[in-house]
C-alpha atoms as a printed R data frame, in Angstrom:
    type eleno elety resid chain resno       x       y       z
1   ATOM     1    CA   MET     A     1  29.927 -27.987 -47.822
2   ATOM     2    CA   SER     A     2  26.219 -28.681 -48.005
3   ATOM     3    CA   ASP     A     3  25.552 -25.184 -46.661
4   ATOM     4    CA   GLY     A     4  27.696 -23.666 -49.400
5   ATOM     5    CA   GLY     A     5  25.912 -25.706 -52.039
6   ATOM     6    CA   GLY     A     6  22.536 -24.610 -50.697
7   ATOM     7    CA   GLY     A     7  23.607 -20.983 -50.718
8   ATOM     8    CA   GLY     A     8  24.859 -21.310 -54.291
9   ATOM     9    CA   GLY     A     9  21.551 -22.835 -55.343
10  ATOM    10    CA   GLU     A    10  19.595 -20.013 -53.749
11  ATOM    11    CA   GLU     A    11  21.799 -17.453 -55.459
12  ATOM    12    CA   ALA     A    12  21.283 -19.139 -58.824
13  ATOM    13    CA   ALA     A    13  17.536 -19.228 -58.211
14  ATOM    14    CA   ARG     A    14  17.511 -15.518 -57.369
15  ATOM    15    CA   LYS     A    15  19.445 -14.689 -60.535
16  ATOM    16    CA   LYS     A    16  17.095 -16.815 -62.602
17  ATOM    17    CA   GLU     A    17  14.055 -15.136 -61.090
18  ATOM    18    CA   LYS     A    18  15.588 -11.704 -61.628
19  ATOM    19    CA   SER     A    19  16.289 -12.579 -65.261
20  ATOM    20    CA   ARG     A    20  12.713 -13.799 -65.693
21  ATOM    21    CA   GLN     A    21  11.325 -10.605 -64.212
22  ATOM    22    CA   LEU     A    22  13.534  -8.489 -66.481
23  ATOM    23    CA   GLN     A    23  12.385 -10.473 -69.520
24  ATOM    24    CA   LYS     A    24   8.750  -9.970 -68.551
25  ATOM    25    CA   ARG     A    25   9.382  -6.255 -67.995
26  ATOM    26    CA   VAL     A    26  10.967  -5.874 -71.424
27  ATOM    27    CA   LEU     A    27   8.231  -7.826 -73.233
28  ATOM    28    CA   VAL     A    28   5.446  -5.887 -71.538
29  ATOM    29    CA   GLY     A    29   7.276  -2.623 -72.215
30  ATOM    30    CA   VAL     A    30   7.640  -3.440 -75.921
31  ATOM    31    CA   ALA     A    31   3.963  -4.390 -76.172
32  ATOM    32    CA   ILE     A    32   2.927  -1.154 -74.488
33  ATOM    33    CA   GLY     A    33   5.234   0.847 -76.753
34  ATOM    34    CA   VAL     A    34   3.856  -0.704 -79.940
35  ATOM    35    CA   GLY     A    35   0.273  -0.220 -78.784
36  ATOM    36    CA   ALA     A    36   0.925   3.368 -77.720
37  ATOM    37    CA   GLY     A    37   2.545   4.123 -81.074
38  ATOM    38    CA   GLY     A    38  -0.517   2.881 -82.921
39  ATOM    39    CA   VAL     A    39  -2.814   4.938 -80.694
40  ATOM    40    CA   VAL     A    40  -0.761   8.093 -81.246
41  ATOM    41    CA   VAL     A    41  -0.783   7.661 -85.028
42  ATOM    42    CA   ALA     A    42  -4.527   6.966 -85.008
43  ATOM    43    CA   GLY     A    43  -5.252  10.181 -83.093
44  ATOM    44    CA   GLY     A    44  -8.785  11.523 -82.723
45  ATOM    45    CA   TRP     A    45 -11.218   9.719 -80.441
46  ATOM    46    CA   VAL     A    46  -8.944   6.651 -80.306
47  ATOM    47    CA   PHE     A    47  -6.145   8.675 -78.727
48  ATOM    48    CA   ALA     A    48  -8.523  10.583 -76.441
49  ATOM    49    CA   ALA     A    49 -10.175   7.343 -75.280
50  ATOM    50    CA   ALA     A    50  -6.779   5.785 -74.542
51  ATOM    51    CA   VAL     A    51  -5.732   8.837 -72.531
52  ATOM    52    CA   ALA     A    52  -9.062   8.737 -70.681
53  ATOM    53    CA   ALA     A    53  -8.555   5.068 -69.783
54  ATOM    54    CA   ALA     A    54  -5.032   5.761 -68.510
55  ATOM    55    CA   VAL     A    55  -6.307   8.788 -66.584
56  ATOM    56    CA   LEU     A    56  -9.051   6.750 -64.896
57  ATOM    57    CA   ALA     A    57  -6.584   4.052 -63.824
58  ATOM    58    CA   GLY     A    58  -4.070   6.688 -62.694
59  ATOM    59    CA   ALA     A    59  -6.681   8.604 -60.706
60  ATOM    60    CA   ARG     A    60  -7.757   5.461 -58.887
61  ATOM    61    CA   GLU     A    61  -4.121   4.758 -58.005
62  ATOM    62    CA   TYR     A    62  -3.570   8.343 -56.908
63  ATOM    63    CA   PHE     A    63  -6.490   8.316 -54.497
64  ATOM    64    CA   GLY     A    64  -5.372   4.900 -53.285
65  ATOM    65    CA   LEU     A    65  -2.007   6.444 -52.444
66  ATOM    66    CA   VAL     A    66  -3.737   9.338 -50.701
67  ATOM    67    CA   ARG     A    67  -5.692   6.860 -48.577
68  ATOM    68    CA   GLY     A    68  -2.375   5.179 -47.790
69  ATOM    69    CA   THR     A    69  -1.166   8.365 -46.088
70  ATOM    70    CA   ALA     A    70  -3.817   7.953 -43.382
71  ATOM    71    CA   GLY     A    71  -1.487   5.727 -41.350
72  ATOM    72    CA   GLY     A    72   1.045   8.554 -41.256
73  ATOM    73    CA   GLY     A    73  -1.408  11.138 -40.045
74  ATOM    74    CA   GLY     A    74  -2.873  12.113 -43.403
75  ATOM    75    CA   THR     A    75  -6.571  12.778 -43.942
76  ATOM    76    CA   PRO     A    76  -7.830  11.292 -47.226
77  ATOM    77    CA   PRO     A    77 -11.148  12.383 -48.747
78  ATOM    78    CA   PRO     A    78 -14.182  10.100 -48.465
79  ATOM    79    CA   ARG     A    79 -14.346   7.269 -50.987
80  ATOM    80    CA   TYR     A    80 -17.330   8.743 -52.813
81  ATOM    81    CA   VAL     A    81 -15.351  11.946 -53.417
82  ATOM    82    CA   SER     A    82 -12.394   9.938 -54.724
83  ATOM    83    CA   ARG     A    83 -14.644   8.040 -57.126
84  ATOM    84    CA   VAL     A    84 -16.358  11.172 -58.377
85  ATOM    85    CA   CYS     A    85 -12.978  12.868 -58.908
86  ATOM    86    CA   SER     A    86 -11.696   9.831 -60.821
87  ATOM    87    CA   ALA     A    87 -14.751   9.873 -63.097
88  ATOM    88    CA   ILE     A    88 -14.385  13.611 -63.738
89  ATOM    89    CA   CYS     A    89 -10.696  13.143 -64.564
90  ATOM    90    CA   ALA     A    90 -11.568  10.433 -67.094
91  ATOM    91    CA   LEU     A    91 -14.039  12.772 -68.827
92  ATOM    92    CA   MET     A    92 -11.528  15.603 -69.230
93  ATOM    93    CA   PRO     A    93  -9.588  14.160 -72.220
94  ATOM    94    CA   ILE     A    94 -12.873  13.498 -74.064
95  ATOM    95    CA   LEU     A    95 -14.154  17.009 -73.351
96  ATOM    96    CA   THR     A    96 -10.803  18.411 -74.459
97  ATOM    97    CA   LEU     A    97 -11.082  16.612 -77.808
98  ATOM    98    CA   TYR     A    98 -14.552  17.932 -78.595
99  ATOM    99    CA   TYR     A    99 -14.487  21.334 -76.868
100 ATOM   100    CA   GLY     A   100 -10.798  22.206 -76.979
101 ATOM   101    CA   HIS     A   101 -10.446  23.210 -73.321
102 ATOM   102    CA   MET     A   102 -11.233  21.991 -69.813
103 ATOM   103    CA   ASP     A   103 -10.818  25.120 -67.674
104 ATOM   104    CA   VAL     A   104 -14.526  25.438 -66.904
105 ATOM   105    CA   THR     A   105 -14.746  21.715 -66.161
106 ATOM   106    CA   VAL     A   106 -11.884  21.852 -63.659
107 ATOM   107    CA   THR     A   107 -13.136  25.011 -61.951
108 ATOM   108    CA   PHE     A   108 -16.736  23.816 -61.656
109 ATOM   109    CA   SER     A   109 -15.639  20.340 -60.515
110 ATOM   110    CA   ALA     A   110 -13.340  21.778 -57.859
111 ATOM   111    CA   PHE     A   111 -16.199  23.966 -56.614
112 ATOM   112    CA   LEU     A   112 -18.574  20.996 -56.328
113 ATOM   113    CA   ILE     A   113 -15.951  18.868 -54.580
114 ATOM   114    CA   ALA     A   114 -15.230  21.684 -52.110
115 ATOM   115    CA   ILE     A   115 -18.928  22.107 -51.333
116 ATOM   116    CA   SER     A   116 -19.422  18.366 -50.807
117 ATOM   117    CA   LEU     A   117 -16.447  18.178 -48.462
118 ATOM   118    CA   LEU     A   118 -17.511  21.217 -46.465
119 ATOM   119    CA   LEU     A   119 -21.024  19.828 -46.016
120 ATOM   120    CA   GLN     A   120 -19.981  16.308 -45.055
121 ATOM   121    CA   ARG     A   121 -20.757  14.970 -41.617
122 ATOM   122    CA   GLY     A   122 -18.058  14.931 -39.002
123 ATOM   123    CA   ASN     A   123 -15.050  17.227 -39.033
124 ATOM   124    CA   PRO     A   124 -13.995  18.347 -42.558
125 ATOM   125    CA   ARG     A   125 -10.233  18.734 -42.991
126 ATOM   126    CA   PHE     A   126  -8.311  21.035 -45.286
127 ATOM   127    CA   ALA     A   127  -6.100  18.108 -46.362
128 ATOM   128    CA   GLN     A   128  -9.172  16.445 -47.876
129 ATOM   129    CA   LEU     A   129  -9.804  19.481 -50.048
130 ATOM   130    CA   THR     A   130  -6.192  19.910 -51.166
131 ATOM   131    CA   SER     A   131  -5.687  16.239 -52.053
132 ATOM   132    CA   SER     A   132  -8.965  16.164 -54.012
133 ATOM   133    CA   VAL     A   133  -8.354  19.361 -55.976
134 ATOM   134    CA   PHE     A   134  -4.741  18.380 -56.667
135 ATOM   135    CA   GLY     A   135  -6.062  15.035 -57.891
136 ATOM   136    CA   LEU     A   136  -8.245  16.827 -60.450
137 ATOM   137    CA   PHE     A   137  -5.230  18.852 -61.584
138 ATOM   138    CA   TYR     A   138  -2.655  16.052 -61.513
139 ATOM   139    CA   CYS     A   139  -4.733  13.168 -62.856
140 ATOM   140    CA   GLY     A   140  -7.130  14.943 -65.214
141 ATOM   141    CA   TYR     A   141  -6.213  18.475 -66.211
142 ATOM   142    CA   LEU     A   142  -2.519  17.972 -66.969
143 ATOM   143    CA   PRO     A   143  -2.808  14.677 -68.934
144 ATOM   144    CA   SER     A   144  -5.531  16.243 -71.096
145 ATOM   145    CA   PHE     A   145  -2.882  18.492 -72.628
146 ATOM   146    CA   TRP     A   146  -1.676  15.452 -74.548
147 ATOM   147    CA   VAL     A   147  -5.000  15.542 -76.389
148 ATOM   148    CA   LYS     A   148  -4.495  19.249 -77.075
149 ATOM   149    CA   LEU     A   149  -0.959  18.523 -78.286
150 ATOM   150    CA   ARG     A   150  -2.021  15.650 -80.565
151 ATOM   151    CA   SER     A   151  -5.309  17.019 -81.867
152 ATOM   152    CA   GLY     A   152  -5.137  20.755 -81.180
153 ATOM   153    CA   LEU     A   153  -2.193  21.520 -83.491
154 ATOM   154    CA   ALA     A   154  -3.962  20.547 -86.671
155 ATOM   155    CA   ALA     A   155  -1.899  22.632 -89.098
156 ATOM   156    CA   PRO     A   156  -1.019  20.239 -91.966
157 ATOM   157    CA   ALA     A   157   2.676  19.509 -91.852
158 ATOM   158    CA   LEU     A   158   2.943  18.543 -95.517
159 ATOM   159    CA   ASN     A   159   2.149  21.995 -96.836
160 ATOM   160    CA   THR     A   160   5.074  23.540 -95.019
161 ATOM   161    CA   ILE     A   161   7.677  21.110 -93.766
162 ATOM   162    CA   CYS     A   162   7.152  17.948 -95.827
163 ATOM   163    CA   VAL     A   163   7.212  15.480 -92.961
164 ATOM   164    CA   LEU     A   164   8.362  12.044 -94.132
165 ATOM   165    CA   PRO     A   165   6.930  12.545 -97.633
166 ATOM   166    CA   GLU     A   166   7.404   8.911 -98.624
167 ATOM   167    CA   ILE     A   167   5.062   7.876 -95.802
168 ATOM   168    CA   ALA     A   168   2.797  10.870 -95.524
169 ATOM   169    CA   TYR     A   169   1.978  11.286 -99.217
170 ATOM   170    CA   SER     A   170   1.092   7.603 -99.499
171 ATOM   171    CA   TRP     A   171  -0.935   7.461 -96.276
172 ATOM   172    CA   PRO     A   172  -4.258   5.670 -97.008
173 ATOM   173    CA   ILE     A   173  -7.264   7.888 -97.657
174 ATOM   174    CA   LEU     A   174  -9.376   5.693 -95.374
175 ATOM   175    CA   LEU     A   175  -6.977   6.542 -92.542
176 ATOM   176    CA   GLY     A   176  -7.030  10.266 -93.162
177 ATOM   177    CA   GLY     A   177  -4.777  10.613 -96.186
178 ATOM   178    CA   PRO     A   178  -1.797  13.014 -96.283
179 ATOM   179    CA   ALA     A   179  -3.701  15.563 -94.179
180 ATOM   180    CA   HIS     A   180  -3.468  13.111 -91.261
181 ATOM   181    CA   TRP     A   181   0.203  14.110 -90.821
182 ATOM   182    CA   THR     A   182  -0.072  17.272 -88.795
183 ATOM   183    CA   VAL     A   183   2.281  19.221 -86.566
184 ATOM   184    CA   GLY     A   184   0.380  17.789 -83.617
185 ATOM   185    CA   LEU     A   185   1.151  14.221 -84.659
186 ATOM   186    CA   VAL     A   186   4.834  14.987 -85.241
187 ATOM   187    CA   ALA     A   187   5.173  16.897 -81.954
188 ATOM   188    CA   THR     A   188   3.542  14.046 -80.024
189 ATOM   189    CA   LEU     A   189   5.735  11.389 -81.619
190 ATOM   190    CA   ILE     A   190   8.885  13.396 -80.860
191 ATOM   191    CA   SER     A   191   7.792  14.113 -77.280
192 ATOM   192    CA   ILE     A   192   6.965  10.512 -76.386
193 ATOM   193    CA   SER     A   193  10.083   9.128 -78.089
194 ATOM   194    CA   SER     A   194  12.280  11.642 -76.271
195 ATOM   195    CA   ILE     A   195  10.727  10.792 -72.892
196 ATOM   196    CA   ILE     A   196  11.430   7.104 -73.503
197 ATOM   197    CA   ALA     A   197  15.015   7.955 -74.475
198 ATOM   198    CA   ALA     A   198  15.446  10.093 -71.355
199 ATOM   199    CA   ASP     A   199  14.095   7.409 -69.014
200 ATOM   200    CA   THR     A   200  16.153   4.656 -70.635
201 ATOM   201    CA   SER     A   201  19.394   6.654 -70.689
202 ATOM   202    CA   ALA     A   202  18.959   7.791 -67.091
203 ATOM   203    CA   PHE     A   203  18.214   4.253 -65.884
204 ATOM   204    CA   LEU     A   204  21.080   2.532 -67.692
205 ATOM   205    CA   CYS     A   205  23.763   5.139 -67.046
206 ATOM   206    CA   GLY     A   206  22.598   5.811 -63.510
207 ATOM   207    CA   ARG     A   207  22.765   2.111 -62.723
208 ATOM   208    CA   ALA     A   208  26.235   1.757 -64.246
209 ATOM   209    CA   PHE     A   209  27.921   5.035 -63.319
210 ATOM   210    CA   GLY     A   210  25.642   6.753 -60.797
211 ATOM   211    CA   ARG     A   211  27.449   7.903 -57.655
212 ATOM   212    CA   THR     A   212  26.069  11.327 -56.723
213 ATOM   213    CA   PRO     A   213  22.513  11.390 -55.289
214 ATOM   214    CA   LEU     A   214  20.237  13.792 -57.126
215 ATOM   215    CA   THR     A   215  17.636  14.367 -54.401
216 ATOM   216    CA   ASP     A   216  16.422  12.857 -51.151
217 ATOM   217    CA   ILE     A   217  12.952  12.431 -52.650
218 ATOM   218    CA   SER     A   218  14.171   9.529 -54.782
219 ATOM   219    CA   PRO     A   219  17.447   8.112 -53.395
220 ATOM   220    CA   LYS     A   220  18.065   5.874 -56.432
221 ATOM   221    CA   LYS     A   221  18.238   8.826 -58.815
222 ATOM   222    CA   THR     A   222  21.715  10.190 -59.409
223 ATOM   223    CA   LEU     A   223  23.173  13.296 -60.973
224 ATOM   224    CA   GLU     A   224  25.048  11.141 -63.479
225 ATOM   225    CA   GLY     A   225  21.827   9.426 -64.490
226 ATOM   226    CA   ALA     A   226  20.033  12.759 -64.850
227 ATOM   227    CA   LEU     A   227  22.771  14.130 -67.099
228 ATOM   228    CA   ALA     A   228  22.630  10.984 -69.229
229 ATOM   229    CA   GLY     A   229  18.843  11.324 -69.428
230 ATOM   230    CA   LEU     A   230  19.155  14.948 -70.529
231 ATOM   231    CA   THR     A   231  21.707  14.033 -73.176
232 ATOM   232    CA   GLY     A   232  19.644  11.137 -74.511
233 ATOM   233    CA   CYS     A   233  16.492  13.238 -74.573
234 ATOM   234    CA   VAL     A   234  18.029  16.188 -76.425
235 ATOM   235    CA   LEU     A   235  19.849  13.960 -78.924
236 ATOM   236    CA   THR     A   236  16.649  12.085 -79.680
237 ATOM   237    CA   THR     A   237  14.702  15.309 -80.142
238 ATOM   238    CA   VAL     A   238  17.331  16.781 -82.456
239 ATOM   239    CA   LEU     A   239  17.659  13.538 -84.445
240 ATOM   240    CA   LEU     A   240  13.912  13.139 -84.923
241 ATOM   241    CA   SER     A   241  13.499  16.808 -85.777
242 ATOM   242    CA   SER     A   242  16.028  16.370 -88.584
243 ATOM   243    CA   VAL     A   243  14.173  13.296 -89.878
244 ATOM   244    CA   LEU     A   244  10.662  14.673 -89.451
245 ATOM   245    CA   ARG     A   245  11.803  18.195 -90.360
246 ATOM   246    CA   TRP     A   246  10.065  19.813 -87.413
247 ATOM   247    CA   PRO     A   247  11.062  22.120 -85.891
248 ATOM   248    CA   ARG     A   248  13.517  23.247 -88.518
249 ATOM   249    CA   SER     A   249  15.667  25.299 -86.160
250 ATOM   250    CA   LEU     A   250  18.359  23.405 -84.246
251 ATOM   251    CA   LEU     A   251  17.954  25.860 -81.371
252 ATOM   252    CA   SER     A   252  14.200  25.204 -81.188
253 ATOM   253    CA   ALA     A   253  14.726  21.444 -81.288
254 ATOM   254    CA   THR     A   254  17.340  21.624 -78.528
255 ATOM   255    CA   ALA     A   255  15.130  23.820 -76.348
256 ATOM   256    CA   TYR     A   256  12.228  21.451 -76.970
257 ATOM   257    CA   GLY     A   257  14.366  18.494 -75.870
258 ATOM   258    CA   ILE     A   258  15.498  20.253 -72.686
259 ATOM   259    CA   LEU     A   259  11.891  21.133 -71.842
260 ATOM   260    CA   ILE     A   260  10.779  17.536 -72.385
261 ATOM   261    CA   PHE     A   261  13.490  16.276 -70.050
262 ATOM   262    CA   LEU     A   262  12.669  18.786 -67.308
263 ATOM   263    CA   GLY     A   263   8.988  17.914 -67.509
264 ATOM   264    CA   SER     A   264   9.646  14.181 -67.372
265 ATOM   265    CA   LEU     A   265  12.072  14.490 -64.455
266 ATOM   266    CA   PHE     A   266   9.732  16.734 -62.476
267 ATOM   267    CA   GLY     A   267   6.815  14.367 -63.049
268 ATOM   268    CA   ASP     A   268   8.901  11.436 -61.879
269 ATOM   269    CA   LEU     A   269   9.922  13.250 -58.703
270 ATOM   270    CA   VAL     A   270   6.373  14.358 -57.902
271 ATOM   271    CA   GLU     A   271   5.131  10.774 -58.102
272 ATOM   272    CA   SER     A   272   8.060   9.629 -55.954
273 ATOM   273    CA   LEU     A   273   7.053  12.226 -53.364
274 ATOM   274    CA   ILE     A   274   3.467  10.955 -53.318
275 ATOM   275    CA   LYS     A   275   4.604   7.336 -52.982
276 ATOM   276    CA   ARG     A   276   7.051   8.208 -50.226
277 ATOM   277    CA   ASP     A   277   4.305   9.832 -48.152
278 ATOM   278    CA   ALA     A   278   2.125   6.771 -48.751
279 ATOM   279    CA   GLY     A   279   4.996   4.475 -47.728
280 ATOM   280    CA   VAL     A   280   4.897   2.289 -50.857
281 ATOM   281    CA   LYS     A   281   7.368   1.346 -53.561
282 ATOM   282    CA   ASP     A   282   4.907   1.126 -56.476
283 ATOM   283    CA   SER     A   283   1.681   2.978 -57.119
284 ATOM   284    CA   GLY     A   284  -0.066  -0.298 -57.943
285 ATOM   285    CA   SER     A   285   0.277  -3.658 -59.678
286 ATOM   286    CA   LEU     A   286  -1.716  -3.099 -62.852
287 ATOM   287    CA   ILE     A   287   1.175  -3.654 -65.290
288 ATOM   288    CA   PRO     A   288   3.144  -6.908 -64.852
289 ATOM   289    CA   GLY     A   289   6.777  -6.175 -64.060
290 ATOM   290    CA   HIS     A   290   6.215  -2.409 -64.107
291 ATOM   291    CA   GLY     A   291   4.035  -1.663 -61.095
292 ATOM   292    CA   GLY     A   292   1.093   0.686 -61.471
293 ATOM   293    CA   ILE     A   293   0.005   2.956 -64.286
294 ATOM   294    CA   LEU     A   294   1.397   6.017 -62.485
295 ATOM   295    CA   ASP     A   295   4.791   4.323 -62.297
296 ATOM   296    CA   ARG     A   296   4.819   4.201 -66.110
297 ATOM   297    CA   VAL     A   297   3.256   7.543 -66.987
298 ATOM   298    CA   ASP     A   298   4.656   9.798 -64.249
299 ATOM   299    CA   SER     A   299   7.164  11.253 -66.724
300 ATOM   300    CA   TYR     A   300   4.312  12.233 -69.048
301 ATOM   301    CA   VAL     A   301   1.998  14.029 -66.604
302 ATOM   302    CA   PHE     A   302   3.571  17.502 -66.792
303 ATOM   303    CA   THR     A   303   5.347  17.106 -70.125
304 ATOM   304    CA   GLY     A   304   2.313  17.339 -72.386
305 ATOM   305    CA   ALA     A   305   1.287  20.693 -70.916
306 ATOM   306    CA   LEU     A   306   4.830  22.059 -71.153
307 ATOM   307    CA   CYS     A   307   5.262  20.918 -74.770
308 ATOM   308    CA   TYR     A   308   1.919  22.332 -75.867
309 ATOM   309    CA   SER     A   309   2.595  25.660 -74.146
310 ATOM   310    CA   PHE     A   310   6.098  25.867 -75.649
311 ATOM   311    CA   ILE     A   311   4.794  25.300 -79.165
312 ATOM   312    CA   LYS     A   312   1.936  27.787 -78.818
313 ATOM   313    CA   VAL     A   313   4.014  30.503 -77.149
314 ATOM   314    CA   ALA     A   314   7.608  30.103 -78.345
315 ATOM   315    CA   LEU     A   315   6.792  28.645 -81.766
316 ATOM   316    CA   PRO     A   316   3.734  30.644 -82.862
317 ATOM   317    CA   LEU     A   317   4.121  29.346 -86.404
318 ATOM   318    CA   TYR     A   318   4.664  25.805 -85.078
319 ATOM   319    CA   GLY     A   319   8.411  26.067 -85.517
320 ATOM   320    CA   VAL     A   320   8.325  26.244 -89.306
């Protein structure tokens, strides 16, 4: 009987610890969400600096994961190359804000990295070049599209679609006045909110009803969870588009929601692939209860570029 009592006590302790971890995860998640919302609304250099900080932390985690593949036969780049790549990635969002593009930066940086790797002592490996150049693309180039999305679509929303007039028209002059409410701000708010809805819906429904594996890359992901994530993402996009009155077309809003979901899912799977090769569960331990920064922003890496491209190509008049 003493054994049974001991086992019951251990089970209760595990449940209590699990509940404590979940509480911490929720509190940290709420704090991050509130802070991120303020940064998005602020825009400008505040938003670009926040993206740069996240990019720097993500790049360091990425190259840490690449170094972790060495035990499985991988060939990571030298540490000085990893550090230089991380610094370049962190500069890309700032350069995007002030120059509007980063194509030259990426091309020139990739050229310098390739030269440094080819001239290093020892036996240069192609894997070192590919992991470094992909790091520039994955950690710096793609996230910088969020700056283009937020600050590059500066058409004033009020003149055409009257976004939340009760808020926008009364927005303080010291904080930018009504002109602060642009298509870029609205598109960013909808995109981030829809990604959160997709992740939450997929997690909850997948945990409760998931039975069919989605892919071997991430065994915990299920087809049921993915469908729930798609539904939650599209519904959120359509609902917010009706409130914020952008885009006006239901078809455009639905297509935008589907694109957001595909981008978030693909980003999640890519990070899972990197972690699987590195043989780790989390990309790091930076965020209490959430793992590393890449574990939290993987759904955003590709989505910003897809959303910006969709708006510029499919909605040439910004969906008005």
